[in-house]
mmCIF file of C-alpha atoms and ligand atoms in Angstrom:
data_model
loop_
_atom_site.group_PDB
_atom_site.id
_atom_site.type_symbol
_atom_site.label_atom_id
_atom_site.label_comp_id
_atom_site.label_asym_id
_atom_site.label_seq_id
_atom_site.Cartn_x
_atom_site.Cartn_y
_atom_site.Cartn_z
ATOM 1 C CA UNK F 1 26.022 19.402 41.661
ATOM 2 C CA UNK F 2 23.100 17.292 40.511
ATOM 3 C CA UNK F 3 23.061 14.492 37.965
ATOM 4 C CA UNK F 4 21.557 16.755 35.303
ATOM 5 C CA UNK F 5 24.351 19.319 35.688
ATOM 6 C CA UNK F 6 26.900 16.483 35.386
ATOM 7 C CA UNK F 7 25.245 15.268 32.179
ATOM 8 C CA UNK F 8 25.081 18.802 30.795
ATOM 9 C CA UNK F 9 28.852 19.061 31.181
ATOM 10 C CA UNK F 10 29.501 15.578 29.865
ATOM 11 C CA UNK F 11 27.214 15.996 26.854
ATOM 12 C CA UNK F 12 27.567 19.736 26.301
ATOM 13 C CA UNK F 13 28.360 19.310 22.591
ATOM 14 C CA UNK F 14 25.275 17.172 22.016
ATOM 15 C CA UNK F 15 23.125 19.641 23.951
ATOM 16 C CA UNK F 16 24.521 22.488 21.860
ATOM 17 C CA UNK F 17 23.800 20.444 18.727
ATOM 18 C CA UNK F 18 20.121 20.424 19.690
ATOM 19 C CA UNK F 19 19.894 24.023 20.946
ATOM 20 C CA UNK F 20 22.237 25.816 18.492
ATOM 21 C CA UNK F 21 20.988 24.040 15.385
ATOM 22 C CA UNK F 22 21.103 25.867 12.008
ATOM 23 C CA UNK F 23 17.293 26.231 12.235
ATOM 24 C CA UNK F 24 17.652 28.216 15.484
ATOM 25 C CA UNK F 25 20.746 30.102 14.303
ATOM 26 C CA UNK F 26 18.892 31.221 11.192
ATOM 27 C CA UNK F 27 15.876 32.446 13.201
ATOM 28 C CA UNK F 28 18.355 34.357 15.339
ATOM 29 C CA UNK F 29 20.178 35.964 12.419
ATOM 30 C CA UNK F 30 16.999 36.619 10.469
ATOM 31 C CA UNK F 31 17.777 34.335 7.516
ATOM 32 C CA UNK F 32 15.303 31.495 8.089
ATOM 33 C CA UNK F 33 13.084 30.749 5.098
ATOM 34 C CA UNK F 34 9.519 31.281 6.153
ATOM 35 C CA UNK F 35 8.607 27.979 4.472
ATOM 36 C CA UNK F 36 10.807 26.251 7.079
ATOM 37 C CA UNK F 37 9.088 28.115 9.907
ATOM 38 C CA UNK F 38 5.693 27.101 8.525
ATOM 39 C CA UNK F 39 6.769 23.483 8.248
ATOM 40 C CA UNK F 40 8.015 23.608 11.836
ATOM 41 C CA UNK F 41 4.715 25.141 13.005
ATOM 42 C CA UNK F 42 2.582 22.564 11.250
ATOM 43 C CA UNK F 43 4.696 19.662 12.505
ATOM 44 C CA UNK F 44 5.085 20.952 16.056
ATOM 45 C CA UNK F 45 1.324 21.159 16.498
ATOM 46 C CA UNK F 46 1.213 17.422 15.810
ATOM 47 C CA UNK F 47 4.075 16.855 18.241
ATOM 48 C CA UNK F 48 2.454 18.885 21.020
ATOM 49 C CA UNK F 49 -0.785 16.931 20.496
ATOM 50 C CA UNK F 50 1.174 13.784 21.429
ATOM 51 C CA UNK F 51 3.115 15.586 24.147
ATOM 52 C CA UNK F 52 -0.106 16.438 26.072
ATOM 53 C CA UNK F 53 -0.948 12.791 26.899
ATOM 54 C CA UNK F 54 2.732 12.210 27.681
ATOM 55 C CA UNK F 55 2.685 14.994 30.307
ATOM 56 C CA UNK F 56 -0.573 13.508 31.627
ATOM 57 C CA UNK F 57 1.249 10.167 31.990
ATOM 58 C CA UNK F 58 4.038 11.885 33.944
ATOM 59 C CA UNK F 59 1.369 13.410 36.204
ATOM 60 C CA UNK F 60 -0.084 9.952 36.835
ATOM 61 C CA UNK F 61 3.387 8.611 37.681
ATOM 62 C CA UNK F 62 4.015 11.524 40.065
ATOM 63 C CA UNK F 63 0.807 10.673 41.876
ATOM 64 C CA UNK F 64 1.780 7.002 42.163
ATOM 65 C CA UNK F 65 5.527 7.174 42.672
ATOM 66 C CA UNK F 66 6.643 10.583 43.914
ATOM 67 C CA UNK F 67 7.563 11.185 47.550
ATOM 68 C CA UNK F 68 6.904 14.909 47.177
ATOM 69 C CA UNK F 69 3.355 16.248 46.769
ATOM 70 C CA UNK F 70 4.501 19.430 45.110
ATOM 71 C CA UNK F 71 5.665 17.513 42.004
ATOM 72 C CA UNK F 72 2.049 16.941 41.033
ATOM 73 C CA UNK F 73 1.226 20.631 41.229
ATOM 74 C CA UNK F 74 4.231 21.559 39.100
ATOM 75 C CA UNK F 75 3.391 18.975 36.442
ATOM 76 C CA UNK F 76 -0.290 19.927 36.477
ATOM 77 C CA UNK F 77 0.716 23.524 35.881
ATOM 78 C CA UNK F 78 2.701 22.444 32.810
ATOM 79 C CA UNK F 79 -0.197 20.363 31.540
ATOM 80 C CA UNK F 80 -2.575 23.307 31.929
ATOM 81 C CA UNK F 81 -0.180 25.550 29.989
ATOM 82 C CA UNK F 82 -0.387 23.157 27.044
ATOM 83 C CA UNK F 83 -4.049 24.007 26.539
ATOM 84 C CA UNK F 84 -3.040 27.583 25.765
ATOM 85 C CA UNK F 85 -0.195 26.276 23.643
ATOM 86 C CA UNK F 86 -2.499 24.258 21.388
ATOM 87 C CA UNK F 87 -4.677 27.357 20.984
ATOM 88 C CA UNK F 88 -1.604 29.411 20.159
ATOM 89 C CA UNK F 89 -0.650 26.935 17.402
ATOM 90 C CA UNK F 90 -4.117 27.141 15.865
ATOM 91 C CA UNK F 91 -4.112 30.920 15.974
ATOM 92 C CA UNK F 92 -0.560 31.189 14.625
ATOM 93 C CA UNK F 93 -1.341 28.720 11.833
ATOM 94 C CA UNK F 94 -4.322 30.769 10.693
ATOM 95 C CA UNK F 95 -2.111 33.893 10.637
ATOM 96 C CA UNK F 96 0.265 32.062 8.289
ATOM 97 C CA UNK F 97 -2.526 30.579 6.203
ATOM 98 C CA UNK F 98 -1.811 27.012 7.282
ATOM 99 C CA UNK F 99 -4.542 24.423 7.720
ATOM 100 C CA UNK F 100 -3.584 22.221 10.675
ATOM 101 C CA UNK F 101 -6.407 19.756 10.135
ATOM 102 C CA UNK F 102 -4.929 18.558 6.847
ATOM 103 C CA UNK F 103 -1.318 18.290 8.014
ATOM 104 C CA UNK F 104 0.394 14.912 8.148
ATOM 105 C CA UNK F 105 3.379 14.088 10.332
ATOM 106 C CA UNK F 106 6.729 13.698 8.556
ATOM 107 C CA UNK F 107 9.095 10.820 9.350
ATOM 108 C CA UNK F 108 11.203 12.537 12.047
ATOM 109 C CA UNK F 109 8.036 13.724 13.771
ATOM 110 C CA UNK F 110 6.437 10.270 13.635
ATOM 111 C CA UNK F 111 9.608 8.772 15.110
ATOM 112 C CA UNK F 112 9.715 11.364 17.884
ATOM 113 C CA UNK F 113 5.996 10.921 18.658
ATOM 114 C CA UNK F 114 6.427 7.110 18.871
ATOM 115 C CA UNK F 115 9.362 7.581 21.209
ATOM 116 C CA UNK F 116 7.296 9.890 23.419
ATOM 117 C CA UNK F 117 4.432 7.397 23.282
ATOM 118 C CA UNK F 118 6.751 4.579 24.405
ATOM 119 C CA UNK F 119 7.573 6.658 27.494
ATOM 120 C CA UNK F 120 3.879 6.754 28.453
ATOM 121 C CA UNK F 121 3.968 3.032 29.296
ATOM 122 C CA UNK F 122 3.431 2.167 32.951
ATOM 123 C CA UNK F 123 6.690 0.152 32.723
ATOM 124 C CA UNK F 124 8.635 3.394 32.408
ATOM 125 C CA UNK F 125 9.674 4.672 35.824
ATOM 126 C CA UNK F 126 8.741 8.169 37.052
ATOM 127 C CA UNK F 127 12.453 9.060 37.246
ATOM 128 C CA UNK F 128 12.929 8.285 33.543
ATOM 129 C CA UNK F 129 9.687 10.013 32.511
ATOM 130 C CA UNK F 130 10.352 13.219 34.461
ATOM 131 C CA UNK F 131 13.887 13.339 33.017
ATOM 132 C CA UNK F 132 12.447 13.094 29.501
ATOM 133 C CA UNK F 133 9.859 15.781 30.276
ATOM 134 C CA UNK F 134 12.579 18.120 31.539
ATOM 135 C CA UNK F 135 14.828 17.411 28.525
ATOM 136 C CA UNK F 136 12.094 18.000 25.945
ATOM 137 C CA UNK F 137 11.167 21.353 27.487
ATOM 138 C CA UNK F 138 14.770 22.377 28.229
ATOM 139 C CA UNK F 139 15.823 22.022 24.581
ATOM 140 C CA UNK F 140 13.093 24.411 23.433
ATOM 141 C CA UNK F 141 13.754 26.827 26.285
ATOM 142 C CA UNK F 142 17.502 26.975 25.549
ATOM 143 C CA UNK F 143 16.927 27.168 21.778
ATOM 144 C CA UNK F 144 14.317 29.883 21.702
ATOM 145 C CA UNK F 145 15.784 32.016 24.480
ATOM 146 C CA UNK F 146 18.950 32.173 22.328
ATOM 147 C CA UNK F 147 16.848 33.891 19.623
ATOM 148 C CA UNK F 148 15.799 36.617 22.077
ATOM 149 C CA UNK F 149 19.255 37.671 23.279
ATOM 150 C CA UNK F 150 20.211 41.337 22.881
ATOM 151 C CA UNK F 151 22.411 40.904 19.830
ATOM 152 C CA UNK F 152 19.889 38.703 17.980
ATOM 153 C CA UNK F 153 18.279 39.670 14.706
ATOM 154 C CA UNK F 154 15.095 37.642 15.065
ATOM 155 C CA UNK F 155 12.388 38.929 12.690
ATOM 156 C CA UNK F 156 9.377 40.532 14.409
ATOM 157 C CA UNK F 157 6.953 37.936 13.015
ATOM 158 C CA UNK F 158 8.907 35.111 14.715
ATOM 159 C CA UNK F 159 9.356 36.816 18.075
ATOM 160 C CA UNK F 160 6.083 35.586 19.519
ATOM 161 C CA UNK F 161 7.027 31.966 18.881
ATOM 162 C CA UNK F 162 10.441 32.544 20.463
ATOM 163 C CA UNK F 163 8.848 34.185 23.494
ATOM 164 C CA UNK F 164 6.557 31.197 24.094
ATOM 165 C CA UNK F 165 9.539 29.039 24.992
ATOM 166 C CA UNK F 166 12.248 31.616 25.549
ATOM 167 C CA UNK F 167 10.573 33.665 28.300
ATOM 168 C CA UNK F 168 11.927 33.716 31.850
ATOM 169 C CA UNK F 169 8.832 32.204 33.462
ATOM 170 C CA UNK F 170 9.222 29.166 31.215
ATOM 171 C CA UNK F 171 12.927 29.156 32.074
ATOM 172 C CA UNK F 172 11.987 28.968 35.772
ATOM 173 C CA UNK F 173 9.516 26.206 35.002
ATOM 174 C CA UNK F 174 12.211 24.151 33.271
ATOM 175 C CA UNK F 175 14.447 24.698 36.274
ATOM 176 C CA UNK F 176 11.753 23.357 38.599
ATOM 177 C CA UNK F 177 11.486 20.227 36.400
ATOM 178 C CA UNK F 178 15.278 19.924 36.544
ATOM 179 C CA UNK F 179 15.165 20.033 40.341
ATOM 180 C CA UNK F 180 12.523 17.304 40.472
ATOM 181 C CA UNK F 181 14.557 15.151 38.075
ATOM 182 C CA UNK F 182 17.723 15.732 40.099
ATOM 183 C CA UNK F 183 15.969 14.726 43.318
ATOM 184 C CA UNK F 184 14.647 11.507 41.728
ATOM 185 C CA UNK F 185 18.008 10.689 40.126
ATOM 186 C CA UNK F 186 19.845 11.215 43.421
ATOM 187 C CA UNK F 187 17.758 8.434 44.964
ATOM 188 C CA UNK F 188 17.760 6.108 41.960
ATOM 189 C CA UNK F 189 19.930 2.989 41.597
ATOM 190 C CA UNK F 190 22.739 3.186 38.999
ATOM 191 C CA UNK F 191 20.913 1.200 36.333
ATOM 192 C CA UNK F 192 17.947 3.579 36.483
ATOM 193 C CA UNK F 193 20.236 6.617 36.272
ATOM 194 C CA UNK F 194 21.843 5.087 33.157
ATOM 195 C CA UNK F 195 18.425 4.453 31.659
ATOM 196 C CA UNK F 196 17.456 8.085 32.238
ATOM 197 C CA UNK F 197 20.729 9.266 30.693
ATOM 198 C CA UNK F 198 20.047 7.210 27.558
ATOM 199 C CA UNK F 199 16.570 8.737 27.350
ATOM 200 C CA UNK F 200 18.066 12.235 27.715
ATOM 201 C CA UNK F 201 20.446 11.528 24.807
ATOM 202 C CA UNK F 202 17.632 10.132 22.691
ATOM 203 C CA UNK F 203 15.619 13.297 23.267
ATOM 204 C CA UNK F 204 18.592 15.332 21.990
ATOM 205 C CA UNK F 205 18.837 13.138 18.901
ATOM 206 C CA UNK F 206 15.109 13.439 18.152
ATOM 207 C CA UNK F 207 15.235 17.201 18.627
ATOM 208 C CA UNK F 208 18.093 17.524 16.108
ATOM 209 C CA UNK F 209 16.154 15.399 13.619
ATOM 210 C CA UNK F 210 13.052 17.508 14.207
ATOM 211 C CA UNK F 211 14.995 20.697 13.342
ATOM 212 C CA UNK F 212 16.533 18.960 10.305
ATOM 213 C CA UNK F 213 13.064 18.006 9.134
ATOM 214 C CA UNK F 214 11.851 21.581 9.627
ATOM 215 C CA UNK F 215 14.770 22.870 7.529
ATOM 216 C CA UNK F 216 13.609 20.585 4.734
ATOM 217 C CA UNK F 217 16.054 17.728 5.259
ATOM 218 C CA UNK F 218 15.123 14.261 6.410
HETATM 219 C C1 LIG G 301 9.789 19.012 18.947
HETATM 220 N N1 LIG G 301 10.237 19.590 21.269
HETATM 221 C C2 LIG G 301 9.447 19.732 20.208
HETATM 222 N N2 LIG G 301 8.354 20.488 20.264
HETATM 223 C C3 LIG G 301 8.032 21.143 21.407
HETATM 224 N N3 LIG G 301 6.929 21.928 21.413
HETATM 225 C C4 LIG G 301 8.866 21.021 22.541
HETATM 226 C C5 LIG G 301 9.979 20.224 22.422
HETATM 227 C C6 LIG G 301 8.623 21.740 23.846
HETATM 228 O O1 LIG G 301 7.350 21.810 24.235
#
């Protein structure tokens, strides 16, 4: 069992808090207010705009620090996917009548974007950065795939969003990030493993606050 699997058992309640949040549960049971979905959409476009340079920074670290050439290809693939994702946000926003150019980030989003930006620093080790990358993607994958399960009642107009992150190919992608992170963590000294664990937990906290914000809370 890898470090990530150990953490997932140790912090299963916190992981569930981020992936079974009322925002996700209400998409799944068809009771989400569309205003909340629109707020999420508008805010997540801003988040993804900051996430792109973060993934680029992970790519740079893989090139400098990784002992496995295939890491770079996997990360590059993720980075390339984000181009389509930004386009998807723009297209989805126009369907919902939202103007992305005039949107401003709310507090929880600003906090999450600053956290992500802090991880772009060259002082942050590849092991920590790849763990954060995995965690950020894994929360969305686990959350949105939950909305696509057989017994879900997800409204048709939200299915496309759920499929972006809930599809099996993305699930496989997250698993490949998990394997990279596990390999790095297996070789890392204890203090670095602890640092990565703290970053994992901070991602979970930011994700919960991001859902809260989307629901209309703070
Ligand atoms: C807030 N977390 C947030 N937005 C996203 N788009 C992802 C994770 C996954 O890409």
